[in-house]
Short mmCIF file of C-alpha atoms in Angstrom, two decimals:
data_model
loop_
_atom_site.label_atom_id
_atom_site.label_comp_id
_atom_site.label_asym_id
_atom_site.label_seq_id
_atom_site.Cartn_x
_atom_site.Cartn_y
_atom_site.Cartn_z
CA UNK A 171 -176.86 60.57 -111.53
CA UNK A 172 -173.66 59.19 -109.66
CA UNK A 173 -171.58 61.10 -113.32
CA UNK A 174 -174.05 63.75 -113.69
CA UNK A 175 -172.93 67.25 -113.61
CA UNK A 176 -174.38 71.03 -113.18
CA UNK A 177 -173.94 73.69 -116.03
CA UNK A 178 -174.74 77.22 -114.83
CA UNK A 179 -173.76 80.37 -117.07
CA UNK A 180 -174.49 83.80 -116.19
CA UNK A 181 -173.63 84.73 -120.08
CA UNK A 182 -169.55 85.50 -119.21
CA UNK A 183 -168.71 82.57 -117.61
CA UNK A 184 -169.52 79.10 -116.78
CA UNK A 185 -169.88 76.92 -113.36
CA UNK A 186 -169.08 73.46 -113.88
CA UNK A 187 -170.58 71.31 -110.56
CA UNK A 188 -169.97 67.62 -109.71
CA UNK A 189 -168.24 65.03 -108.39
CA UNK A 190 -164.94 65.83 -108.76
CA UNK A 191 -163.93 63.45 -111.22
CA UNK A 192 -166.78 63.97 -113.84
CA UNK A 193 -166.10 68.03 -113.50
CA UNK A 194 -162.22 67.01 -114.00
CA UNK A 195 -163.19 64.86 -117.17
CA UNK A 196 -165.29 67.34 -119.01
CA UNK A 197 -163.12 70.48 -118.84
CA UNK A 198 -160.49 68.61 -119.83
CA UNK A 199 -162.27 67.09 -122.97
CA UNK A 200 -163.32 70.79 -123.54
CA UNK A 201 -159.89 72.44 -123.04
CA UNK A 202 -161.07 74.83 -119.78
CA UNK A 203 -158.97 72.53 -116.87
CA UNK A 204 -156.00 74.52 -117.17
CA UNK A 205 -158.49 77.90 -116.69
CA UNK A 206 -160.57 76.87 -114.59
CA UNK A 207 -160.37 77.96 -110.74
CA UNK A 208 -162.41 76.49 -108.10
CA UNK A 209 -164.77 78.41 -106.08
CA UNK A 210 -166.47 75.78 -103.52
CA UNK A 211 -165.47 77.63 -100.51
CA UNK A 212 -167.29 80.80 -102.07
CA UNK A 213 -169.98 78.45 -102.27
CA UNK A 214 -169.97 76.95 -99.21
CA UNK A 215 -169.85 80.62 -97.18
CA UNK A 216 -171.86 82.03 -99.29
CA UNK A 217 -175.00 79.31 -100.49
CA UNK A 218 -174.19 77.01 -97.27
CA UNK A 219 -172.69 73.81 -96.97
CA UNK A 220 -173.74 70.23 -97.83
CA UNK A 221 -177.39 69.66 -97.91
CA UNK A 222 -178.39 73.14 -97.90
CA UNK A 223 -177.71 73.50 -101.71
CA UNK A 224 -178.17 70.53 -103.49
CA UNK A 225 -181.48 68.78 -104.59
CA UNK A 226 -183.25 66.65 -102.44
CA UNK A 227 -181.74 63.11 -102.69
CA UNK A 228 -178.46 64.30 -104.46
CA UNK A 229 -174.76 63.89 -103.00
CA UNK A 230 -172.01 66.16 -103.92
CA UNK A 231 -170.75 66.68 -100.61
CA UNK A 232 -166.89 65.54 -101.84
CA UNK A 233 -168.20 66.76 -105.32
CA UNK A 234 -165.97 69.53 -107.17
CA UNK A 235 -167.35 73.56 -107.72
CA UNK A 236 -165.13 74.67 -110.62
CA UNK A 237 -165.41 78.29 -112.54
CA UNK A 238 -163.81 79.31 -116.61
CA UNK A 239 -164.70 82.70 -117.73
CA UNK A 240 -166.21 82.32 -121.36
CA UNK A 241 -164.79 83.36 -124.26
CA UNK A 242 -166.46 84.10 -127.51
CA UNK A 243 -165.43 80.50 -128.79
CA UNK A 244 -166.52 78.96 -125.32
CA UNK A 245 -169.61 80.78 -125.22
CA UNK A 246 -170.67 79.50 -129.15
CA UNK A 247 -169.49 75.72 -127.39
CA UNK A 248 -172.09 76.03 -124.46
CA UNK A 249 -174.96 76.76 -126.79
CA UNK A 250 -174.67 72.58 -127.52
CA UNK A 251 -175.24 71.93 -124.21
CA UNK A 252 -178.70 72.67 -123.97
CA UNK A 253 -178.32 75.77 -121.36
CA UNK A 254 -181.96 77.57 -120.74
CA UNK A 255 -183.03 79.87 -118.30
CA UNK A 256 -184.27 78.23 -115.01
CA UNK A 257 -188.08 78.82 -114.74
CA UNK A 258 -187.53 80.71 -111.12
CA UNK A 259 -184.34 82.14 -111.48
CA UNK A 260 -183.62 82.89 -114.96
CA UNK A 261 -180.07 81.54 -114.83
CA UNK A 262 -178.96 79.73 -117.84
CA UNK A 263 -178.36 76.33 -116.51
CA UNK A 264 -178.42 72.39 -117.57
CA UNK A 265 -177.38 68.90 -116.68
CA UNK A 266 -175.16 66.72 -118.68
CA UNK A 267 -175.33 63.30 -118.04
CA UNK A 268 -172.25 60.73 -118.26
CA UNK A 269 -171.70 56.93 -119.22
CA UNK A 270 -168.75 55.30 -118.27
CA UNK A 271 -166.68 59.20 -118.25
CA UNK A 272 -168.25 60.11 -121.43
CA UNK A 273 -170.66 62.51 -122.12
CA UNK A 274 -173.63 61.48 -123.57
CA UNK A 275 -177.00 63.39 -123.85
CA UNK A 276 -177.95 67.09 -122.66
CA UNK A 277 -180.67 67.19 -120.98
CA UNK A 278 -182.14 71.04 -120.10
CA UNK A 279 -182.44 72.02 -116.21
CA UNK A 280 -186.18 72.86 -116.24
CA UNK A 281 -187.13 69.05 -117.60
CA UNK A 282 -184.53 67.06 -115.77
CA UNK A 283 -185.89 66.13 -111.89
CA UNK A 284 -182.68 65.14 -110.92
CA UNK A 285 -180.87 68.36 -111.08
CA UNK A 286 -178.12 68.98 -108.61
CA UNK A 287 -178.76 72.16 -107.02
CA UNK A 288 -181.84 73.61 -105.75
CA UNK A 289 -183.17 76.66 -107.65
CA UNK A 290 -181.93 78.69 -104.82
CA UNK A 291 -178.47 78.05 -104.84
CA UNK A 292 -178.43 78.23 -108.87
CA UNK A 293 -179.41 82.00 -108.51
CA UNK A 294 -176.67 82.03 -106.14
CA UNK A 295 -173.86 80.12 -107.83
CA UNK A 296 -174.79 82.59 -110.76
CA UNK A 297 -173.99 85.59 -108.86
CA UNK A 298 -170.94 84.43 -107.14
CA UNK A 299 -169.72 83.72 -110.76
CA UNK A 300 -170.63 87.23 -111.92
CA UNK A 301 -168.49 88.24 -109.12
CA UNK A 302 -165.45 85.82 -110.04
CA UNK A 303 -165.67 87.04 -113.40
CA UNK A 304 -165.66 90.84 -112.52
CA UNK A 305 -162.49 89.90 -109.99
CA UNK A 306 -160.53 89.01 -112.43
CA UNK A 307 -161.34 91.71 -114.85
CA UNK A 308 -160.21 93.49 -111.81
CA UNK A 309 -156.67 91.51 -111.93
CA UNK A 310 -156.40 92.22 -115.74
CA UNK A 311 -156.70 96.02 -115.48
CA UNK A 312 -154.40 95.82 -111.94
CA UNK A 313 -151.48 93.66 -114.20
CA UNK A 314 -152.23 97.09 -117.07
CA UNK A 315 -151.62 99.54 -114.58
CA UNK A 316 -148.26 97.79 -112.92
CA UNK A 317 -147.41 96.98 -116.69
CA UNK A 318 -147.19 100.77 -117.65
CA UNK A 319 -144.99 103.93 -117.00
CA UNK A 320 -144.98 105.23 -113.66
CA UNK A 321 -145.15 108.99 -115.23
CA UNK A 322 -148.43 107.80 -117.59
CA UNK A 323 -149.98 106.04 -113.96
CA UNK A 324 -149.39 109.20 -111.70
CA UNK A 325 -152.35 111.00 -113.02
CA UNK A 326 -154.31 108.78 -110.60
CA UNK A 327 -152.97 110.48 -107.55
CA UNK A 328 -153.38 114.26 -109.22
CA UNK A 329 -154.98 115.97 -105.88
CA UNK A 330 -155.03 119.01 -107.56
CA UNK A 331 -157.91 118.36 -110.05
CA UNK A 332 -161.24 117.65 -108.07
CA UNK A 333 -162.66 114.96 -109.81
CA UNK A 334 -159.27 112.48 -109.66
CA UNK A 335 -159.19 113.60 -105.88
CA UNK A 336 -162.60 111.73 -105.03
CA UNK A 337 -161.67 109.04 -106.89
CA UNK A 338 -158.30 108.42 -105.82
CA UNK A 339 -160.40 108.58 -101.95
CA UNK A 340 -163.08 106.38 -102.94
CA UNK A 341 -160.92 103.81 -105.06
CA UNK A 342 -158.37 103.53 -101.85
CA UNK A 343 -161.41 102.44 -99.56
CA UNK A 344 -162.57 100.07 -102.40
CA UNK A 345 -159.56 98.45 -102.88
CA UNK A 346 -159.21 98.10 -98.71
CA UNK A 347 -162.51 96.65 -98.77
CA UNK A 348 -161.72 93.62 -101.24
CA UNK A 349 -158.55 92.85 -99.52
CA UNK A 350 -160.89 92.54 -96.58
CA UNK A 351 -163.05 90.30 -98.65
CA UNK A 352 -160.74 87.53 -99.94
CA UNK A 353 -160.35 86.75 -96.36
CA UNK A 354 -163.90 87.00 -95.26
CA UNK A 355 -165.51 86.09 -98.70
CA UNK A 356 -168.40 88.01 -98.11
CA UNK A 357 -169.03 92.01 -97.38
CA UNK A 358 -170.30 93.17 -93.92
CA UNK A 359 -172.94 96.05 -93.51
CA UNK A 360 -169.86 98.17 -91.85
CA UNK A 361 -167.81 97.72 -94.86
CA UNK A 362 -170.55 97.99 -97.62
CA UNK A 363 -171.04 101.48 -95.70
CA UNK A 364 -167.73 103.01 -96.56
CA UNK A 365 -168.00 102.54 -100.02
CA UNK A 366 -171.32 103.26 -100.71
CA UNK A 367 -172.74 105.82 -102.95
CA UNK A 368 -169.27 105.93 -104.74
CA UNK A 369 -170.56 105.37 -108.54
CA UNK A 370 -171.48 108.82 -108.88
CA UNK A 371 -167.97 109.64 -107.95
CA UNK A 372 -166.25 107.45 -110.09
CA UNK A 373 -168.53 108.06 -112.96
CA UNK A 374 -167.63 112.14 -112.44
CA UNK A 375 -164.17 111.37 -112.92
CA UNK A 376 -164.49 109.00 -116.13
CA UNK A 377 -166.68 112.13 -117.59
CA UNK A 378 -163.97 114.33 -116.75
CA UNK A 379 -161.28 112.13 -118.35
CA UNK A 380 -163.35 111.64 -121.63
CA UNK A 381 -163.89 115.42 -121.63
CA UNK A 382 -159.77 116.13 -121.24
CA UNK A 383 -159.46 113.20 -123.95
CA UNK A 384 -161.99 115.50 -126.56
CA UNK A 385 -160.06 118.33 -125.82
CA UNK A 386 -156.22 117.21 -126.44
CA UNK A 387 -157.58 115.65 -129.69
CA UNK A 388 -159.67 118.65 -130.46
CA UNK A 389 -156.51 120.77 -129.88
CA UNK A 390 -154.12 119.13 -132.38
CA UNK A 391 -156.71 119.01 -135.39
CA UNK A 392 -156.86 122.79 -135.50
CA UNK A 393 -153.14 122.56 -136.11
CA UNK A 394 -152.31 123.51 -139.96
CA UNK A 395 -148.00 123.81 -139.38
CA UNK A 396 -146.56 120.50 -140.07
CA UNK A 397 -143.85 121.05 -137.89
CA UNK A 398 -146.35 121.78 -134.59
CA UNK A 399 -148.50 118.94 -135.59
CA UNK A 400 -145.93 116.41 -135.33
CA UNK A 401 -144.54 118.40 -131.86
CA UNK A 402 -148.02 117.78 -130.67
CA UNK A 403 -148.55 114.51 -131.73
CA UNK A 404 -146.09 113.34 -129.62
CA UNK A 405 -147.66 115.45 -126.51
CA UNK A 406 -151.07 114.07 -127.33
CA UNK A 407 -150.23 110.66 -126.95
CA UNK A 408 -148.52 110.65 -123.76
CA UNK A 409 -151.50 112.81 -122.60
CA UNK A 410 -153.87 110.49 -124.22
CA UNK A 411 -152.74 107.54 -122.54
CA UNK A 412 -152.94 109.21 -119.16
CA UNK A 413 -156.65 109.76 -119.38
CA UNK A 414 -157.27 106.57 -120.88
CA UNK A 415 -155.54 105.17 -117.81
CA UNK A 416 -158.36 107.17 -115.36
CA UNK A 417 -160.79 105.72 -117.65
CA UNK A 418 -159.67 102.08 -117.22
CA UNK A 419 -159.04 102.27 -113.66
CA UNK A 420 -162.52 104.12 -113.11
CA UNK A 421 -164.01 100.74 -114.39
CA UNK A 422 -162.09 98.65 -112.33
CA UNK A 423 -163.51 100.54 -109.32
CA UNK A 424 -167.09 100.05 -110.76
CA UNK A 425 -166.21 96.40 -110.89
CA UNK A 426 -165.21 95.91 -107.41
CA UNK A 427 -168.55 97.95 -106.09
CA UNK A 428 -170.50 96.19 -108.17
CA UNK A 429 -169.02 92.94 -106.01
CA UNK A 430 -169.54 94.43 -102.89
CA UNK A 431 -172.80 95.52 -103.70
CA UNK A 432 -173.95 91.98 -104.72
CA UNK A 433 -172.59 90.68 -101.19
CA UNK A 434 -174.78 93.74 -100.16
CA UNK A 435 -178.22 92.27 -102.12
CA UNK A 436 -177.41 88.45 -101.07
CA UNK A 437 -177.22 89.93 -97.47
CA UNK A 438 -180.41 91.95 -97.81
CA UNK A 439 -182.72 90.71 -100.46
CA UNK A 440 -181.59 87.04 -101.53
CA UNK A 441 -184.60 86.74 -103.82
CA UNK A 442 -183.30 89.72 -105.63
CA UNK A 443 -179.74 88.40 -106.51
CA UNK A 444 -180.19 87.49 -110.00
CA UNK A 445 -182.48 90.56 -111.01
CA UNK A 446 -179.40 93.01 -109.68
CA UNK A 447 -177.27 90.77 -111.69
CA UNK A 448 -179.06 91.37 -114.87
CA UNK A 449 -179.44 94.89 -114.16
CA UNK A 450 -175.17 95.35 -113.42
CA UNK A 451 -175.06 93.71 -116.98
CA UNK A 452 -177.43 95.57 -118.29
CA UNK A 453 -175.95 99.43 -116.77
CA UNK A 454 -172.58 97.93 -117.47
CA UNK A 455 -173.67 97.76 -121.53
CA UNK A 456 -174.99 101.57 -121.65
CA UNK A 457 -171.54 102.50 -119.69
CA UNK A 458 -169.26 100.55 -122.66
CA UNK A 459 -171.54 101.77 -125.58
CA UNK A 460 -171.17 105.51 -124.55
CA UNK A 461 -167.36 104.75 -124.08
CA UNK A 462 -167.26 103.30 -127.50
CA UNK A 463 -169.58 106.40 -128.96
CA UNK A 464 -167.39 108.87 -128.01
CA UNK A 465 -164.00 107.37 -128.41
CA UNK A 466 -165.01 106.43 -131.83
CA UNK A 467 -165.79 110.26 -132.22
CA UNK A 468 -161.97 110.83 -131.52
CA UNK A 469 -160.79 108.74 -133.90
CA UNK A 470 -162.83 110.28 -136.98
CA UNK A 471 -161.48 113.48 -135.56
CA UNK A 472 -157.81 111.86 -135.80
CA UNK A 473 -159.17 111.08 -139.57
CA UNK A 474 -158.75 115.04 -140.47
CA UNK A 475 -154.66 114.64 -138.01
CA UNK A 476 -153.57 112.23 -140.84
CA UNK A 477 -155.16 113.62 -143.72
CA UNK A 478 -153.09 116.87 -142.70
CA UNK A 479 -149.81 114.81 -142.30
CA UNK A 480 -150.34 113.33 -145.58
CA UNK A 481 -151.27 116.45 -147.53
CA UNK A 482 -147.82 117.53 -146.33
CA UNK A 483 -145.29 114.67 -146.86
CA UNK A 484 -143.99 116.27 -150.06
CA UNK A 485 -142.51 118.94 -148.01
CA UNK A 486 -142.15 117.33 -145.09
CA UNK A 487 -141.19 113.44 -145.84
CA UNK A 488 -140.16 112.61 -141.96
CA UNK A 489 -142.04 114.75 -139.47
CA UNK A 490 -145.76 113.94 -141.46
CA UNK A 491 -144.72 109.70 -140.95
CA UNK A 492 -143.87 110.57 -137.17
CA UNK A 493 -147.90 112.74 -137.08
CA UNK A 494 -149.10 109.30 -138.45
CA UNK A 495 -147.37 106.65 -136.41
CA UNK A 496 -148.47 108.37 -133.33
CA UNK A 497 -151.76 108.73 -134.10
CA UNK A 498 -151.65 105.00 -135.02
CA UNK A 499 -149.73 104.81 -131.12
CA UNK A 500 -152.74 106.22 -129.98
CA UNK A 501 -155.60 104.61 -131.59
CA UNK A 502 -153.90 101.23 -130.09
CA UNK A 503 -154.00 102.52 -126.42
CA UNK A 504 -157.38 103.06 -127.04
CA UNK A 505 -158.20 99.37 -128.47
CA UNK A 506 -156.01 98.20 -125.13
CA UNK A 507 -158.76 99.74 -123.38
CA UNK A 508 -161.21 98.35 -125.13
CA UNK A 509 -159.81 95.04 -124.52
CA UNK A 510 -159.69 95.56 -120.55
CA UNK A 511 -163.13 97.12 -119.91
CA UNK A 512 -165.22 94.49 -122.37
CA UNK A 513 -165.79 96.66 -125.52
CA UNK A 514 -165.55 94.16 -128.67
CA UNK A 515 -164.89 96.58 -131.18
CA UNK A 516 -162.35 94.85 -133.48
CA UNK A 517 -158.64 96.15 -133.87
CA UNK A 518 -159.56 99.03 -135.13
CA UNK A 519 -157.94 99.77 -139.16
CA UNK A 520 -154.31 101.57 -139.22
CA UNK A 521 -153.57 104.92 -140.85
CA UNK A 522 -151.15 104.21 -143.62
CA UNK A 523 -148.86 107.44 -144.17
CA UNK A 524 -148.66 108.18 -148.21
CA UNK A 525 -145.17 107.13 -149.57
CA UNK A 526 -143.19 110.62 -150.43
CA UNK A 527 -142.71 108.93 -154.16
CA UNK A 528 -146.30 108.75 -154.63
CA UNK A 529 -146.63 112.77 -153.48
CA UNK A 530 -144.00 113.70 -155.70
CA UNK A 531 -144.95 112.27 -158.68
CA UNK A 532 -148.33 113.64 -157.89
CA UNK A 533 -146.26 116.88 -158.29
CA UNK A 534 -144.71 116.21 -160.97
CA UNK A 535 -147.91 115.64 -162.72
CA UNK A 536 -149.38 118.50 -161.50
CA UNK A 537 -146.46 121.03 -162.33
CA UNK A 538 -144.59 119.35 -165.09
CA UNK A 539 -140.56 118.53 -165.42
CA UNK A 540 -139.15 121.16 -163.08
CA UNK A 541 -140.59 119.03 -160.13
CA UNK A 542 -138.52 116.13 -161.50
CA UNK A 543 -135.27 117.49 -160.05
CA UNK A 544 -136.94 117.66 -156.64
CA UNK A 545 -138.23 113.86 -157.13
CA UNK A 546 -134.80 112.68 -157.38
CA UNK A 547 -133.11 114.53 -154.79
CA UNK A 548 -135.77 113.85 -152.29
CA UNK A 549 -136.02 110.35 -153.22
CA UNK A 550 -132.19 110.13 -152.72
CA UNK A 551 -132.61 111.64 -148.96
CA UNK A 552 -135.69 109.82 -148.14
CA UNK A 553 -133.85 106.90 -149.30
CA UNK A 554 -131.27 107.17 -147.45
CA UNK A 555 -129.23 106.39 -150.33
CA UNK A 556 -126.39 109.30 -149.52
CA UNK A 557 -124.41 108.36 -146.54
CA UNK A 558 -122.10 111.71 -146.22
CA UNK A 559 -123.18 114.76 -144.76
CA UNK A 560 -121.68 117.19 -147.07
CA UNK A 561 -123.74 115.39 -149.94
CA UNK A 562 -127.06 114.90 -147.60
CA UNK A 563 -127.10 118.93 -147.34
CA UNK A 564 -127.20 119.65 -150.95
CA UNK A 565 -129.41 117.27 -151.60
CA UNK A 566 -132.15 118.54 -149.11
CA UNK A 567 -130.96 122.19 -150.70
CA UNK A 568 -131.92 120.97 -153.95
CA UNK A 569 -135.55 119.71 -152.89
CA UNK A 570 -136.03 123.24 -150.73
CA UNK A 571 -135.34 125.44 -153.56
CA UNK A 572 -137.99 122.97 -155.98
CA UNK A 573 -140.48 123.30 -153.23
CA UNK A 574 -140.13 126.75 -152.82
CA UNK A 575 -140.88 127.36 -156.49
CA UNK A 576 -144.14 125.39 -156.68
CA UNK A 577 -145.70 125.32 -153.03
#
C-alpha cells in the first residue's frame, strides 16, 4: 500500500494521510493543495508519534498529515470516495488506493485490512480536525471584527450592561488560553479550569443581544411618520449591527471552548472523543436553528418597515427609498452573520422600493386629472431633470399643494 492513502471526514472537513507524495498528488488533482494546511505535529502531540498510530505493518513515519475544510461542492466530491463510518469509532473514513500516482479504486475503511491508522487514532485525527475546523472559523469571525468600525466593535467592552461584562471577562481568559495552546497544542487541567463553565455566560449574553435586536426592530415598526421612520432607520442599523457583532463574537467564544473542552475529553475520557464530537455538532445545530428562527422573525417584522415606506413614496419620494435601502443594509449584516457562524440560509431576497411614477399614476387613477399636475412636477424633481434652485422650489411647491388636496 506503498501509494495508499487515509480519508477521514468528520462531516466539515477532510484529513488527507500518506506518504507525502501520494497526499501531494491527490489534492492537487482535486483542487484542495492550495487550502490545505498540515496538521502532523497536532498529530504527533496529540495521537503519538510513529508506530503508535498507524496499523500494524504500515509505514508513514516520513508520510504527510494534511487538513481542507469542506465546502458544499467538496463535501458532494467525497461522497465518491466511498467514506463510511468506522465500525468502532463512527468516523467517516476510507482508503484510496494508487497505481503509478493515479487513483484507482475506493475501497471503504471497514473492508480494507490494510488501513493506515489504527481505529484509535482515526477517532482522534477526527477530533483534532473538528478542532482545526472550529480554529479557523475562529480566524474568520477575528478578520470580521478587525474588518469593521471601531464605534460598531466597542459594544464588546460595554461594562455597564451585565451580561457584555461576563462576557467580555470570560472571552479575555478564552482567548489567553488559545494563545497558550498554539504553543503547547494541547490544554492543561490548570487552563481548562479558568474557562470552565463559561457557556452559560456566553449564551446569557447572545440572549441578551437577540432580545436588544427584537426590540430596536420592534421599535421602528410602530413608527407611522415617514419622516421618523427614515430618522430611525438609520439609528436601527448602526444599532443592529452592534448586537449582531455580540452575537458573532459570542460564537466565536463557543468555538474556542468547545476546543479546549475537546483537549479536556482526550485528556480525560479518550474513548469518549468522538461521542463529544457528535454531540458539539449536534448542540451547535439547535444554537444556529434558534438564531435563524428568530432573526428570520425580524425580518418579516422589517416586511410591515417597507410596506410603510412604500405606502408613502408619493409624498415622500426620497426619505421612503433611504427607509428601504437601510432595511436592505440591515438584512445583509444579518446574512454576514449567517455566513460566519455556519447558518446556510441563502442571500436572503431584497426589498425593492416602489418607483414614485408607479405611486403617482396609482393616484392619478384613483383621483382623476388634477393629480396629473402633481405627476409631472414630481417626476421633474425626482428626476432630477431641473438643475436651478429657483425652479427646483416651485416645482416641489407645485407637488405640495396637489398632495395636500388629495392626501
Amino acid at each position: 500500500m506503498d501509494d495508499a492513502i487515509q480519508l477521514i471526514s468528520d462531516g466539515h472537513g477532510l484529513a488527507v494521510i500518506g506518504k507525502a507524495q501520494a497526499v501531494e498528488l491527490f489534492l492537487v488533482e482535486n483542487g484542495w493543495w492550495t487550502e490545505s494546511q498540515d496538521f502532523r505535529e497536532q498529530a504527533n502531540a496529540i495521537l503519538g508519534a510513529g508506530a503508535a498510530i498507524v496499523a500494524e505493518g504500515t509505514e508513514i513515519a516520513a508520510g504527510a498529515f494534511r487538513w481542507v475544510q469542506l465546502t458544499e461542492d467538496s463535501a458532494a466530491l467525497c461522497e465518491k470516495f466511498g467514506l463510511r463510518a468506522d465500525f468502532g469509532t463512527g468516523a467517516p473514513t476510507g482508503v484510496i488506493k494508487g497505481v503509478k500516482g493515479r487513483i484507482r479504486t475506493y475501497v471503504q475503511f471497514a473492508k480494507e485490512p490494510g488501513s493506515l491508522l489504527n481505529p484509535a487514532a482515526v477517532a482522534g485525527v477526527a477530533g483534532i480536525i473538528s478542532q482545526l475546523a472550529a480554529q479557523q472559523q475562529m480566524a474568520r469571525i477575528t478578520a470580521y471584527l478587525l474588518r469593521i468600525d471601531s464605534g460598531v466593535t466597542d459594544i464588546l467592552a460595554n461594562q455597564e450592561i451585565r451580561e457584555l461584562a461576563a462576557m467580555y471577562s470570560i472571552g479575555s481568559t478564552i482567548d489567553r488560553t488559545m494563545t497558550i495552546r498554539e504553543k503547547t497544542i494541547e490544554v492543561s487541567g490548570t487552563l481548562w479550569s479558568t474557562v470552565q463553565g463559561g457557556y452559560e455566560t456566553i449564551r446569557t449574553a447572545r440572549g441578551y443581544a437577540l432580545g436588544q435586536l427584537e426590540r430596536i426592530v420592534k421599535k421602528l415598526e410602530s413608527q407611522t411618520r415617514i419622516a421618523t421612520l427614515a430618522e430611525e432607520a438609520s439609528k436601527t442599523e448602526r444599532e443592529a449591527h452592534r448586537w449582531l457583532v455580540v452575537i458573532a463574537r459570542s460564537f466565536q467564544l463557543e468555538d474556542g471552548l468547545n476546543v479546549i473542552e475537546l483537549d479536556q475529553v482526550r485528556r480525560e475520557t479518550p474513548d469518549r472523543v468522538d461521542a463529544y464530537r457528535a454531540g458539539v455538532r449536534a448542540d451547535r445545530r439547535k444554537q444556529l436553528d434558534h438564531i435563524l428562527e428568530r432573526t428570520t422573525a425580524l425580518r418579516a417584522r422589517m416586511d410591515t418597515v417597507v410596506g410603510t415606506a412604500n405606502a408613502n413614496v408619493f409624498r415622500h419620494p426620497w426619505k421612503s427609498p433611504a427607509v428601504i435601502d437601510a432595511s436592505n443594509r440591515l438584512s445583509a449584516l444579518v446574512t454576514d452573520l449567517y455566513g460566519l457562524v455556519g447558518i446556510d440560509a441563502g442571500p436572503g431576497e431584497l426589498w425593492q422600493a416602489q418607483p414614485w411614477q408607479q405611486a403617482a399614476t396609482e393616484k392619478v387613477i384613483e383621483h382623476g386629472p388634477a393629480v396629473a399636475t402633481t405627476a409631472v412636477a414630481g417626476a421633474i424633481v425626482v428626476g432630477k431633470v431641473v438643475r436651478t434652485p429657483e425652479l427646483r422650489t416651485m416645482a416641489v411647491k407645485a407637488v405640495h399643494q396637489v398632495m395636500r388636496r388629495i392626501t
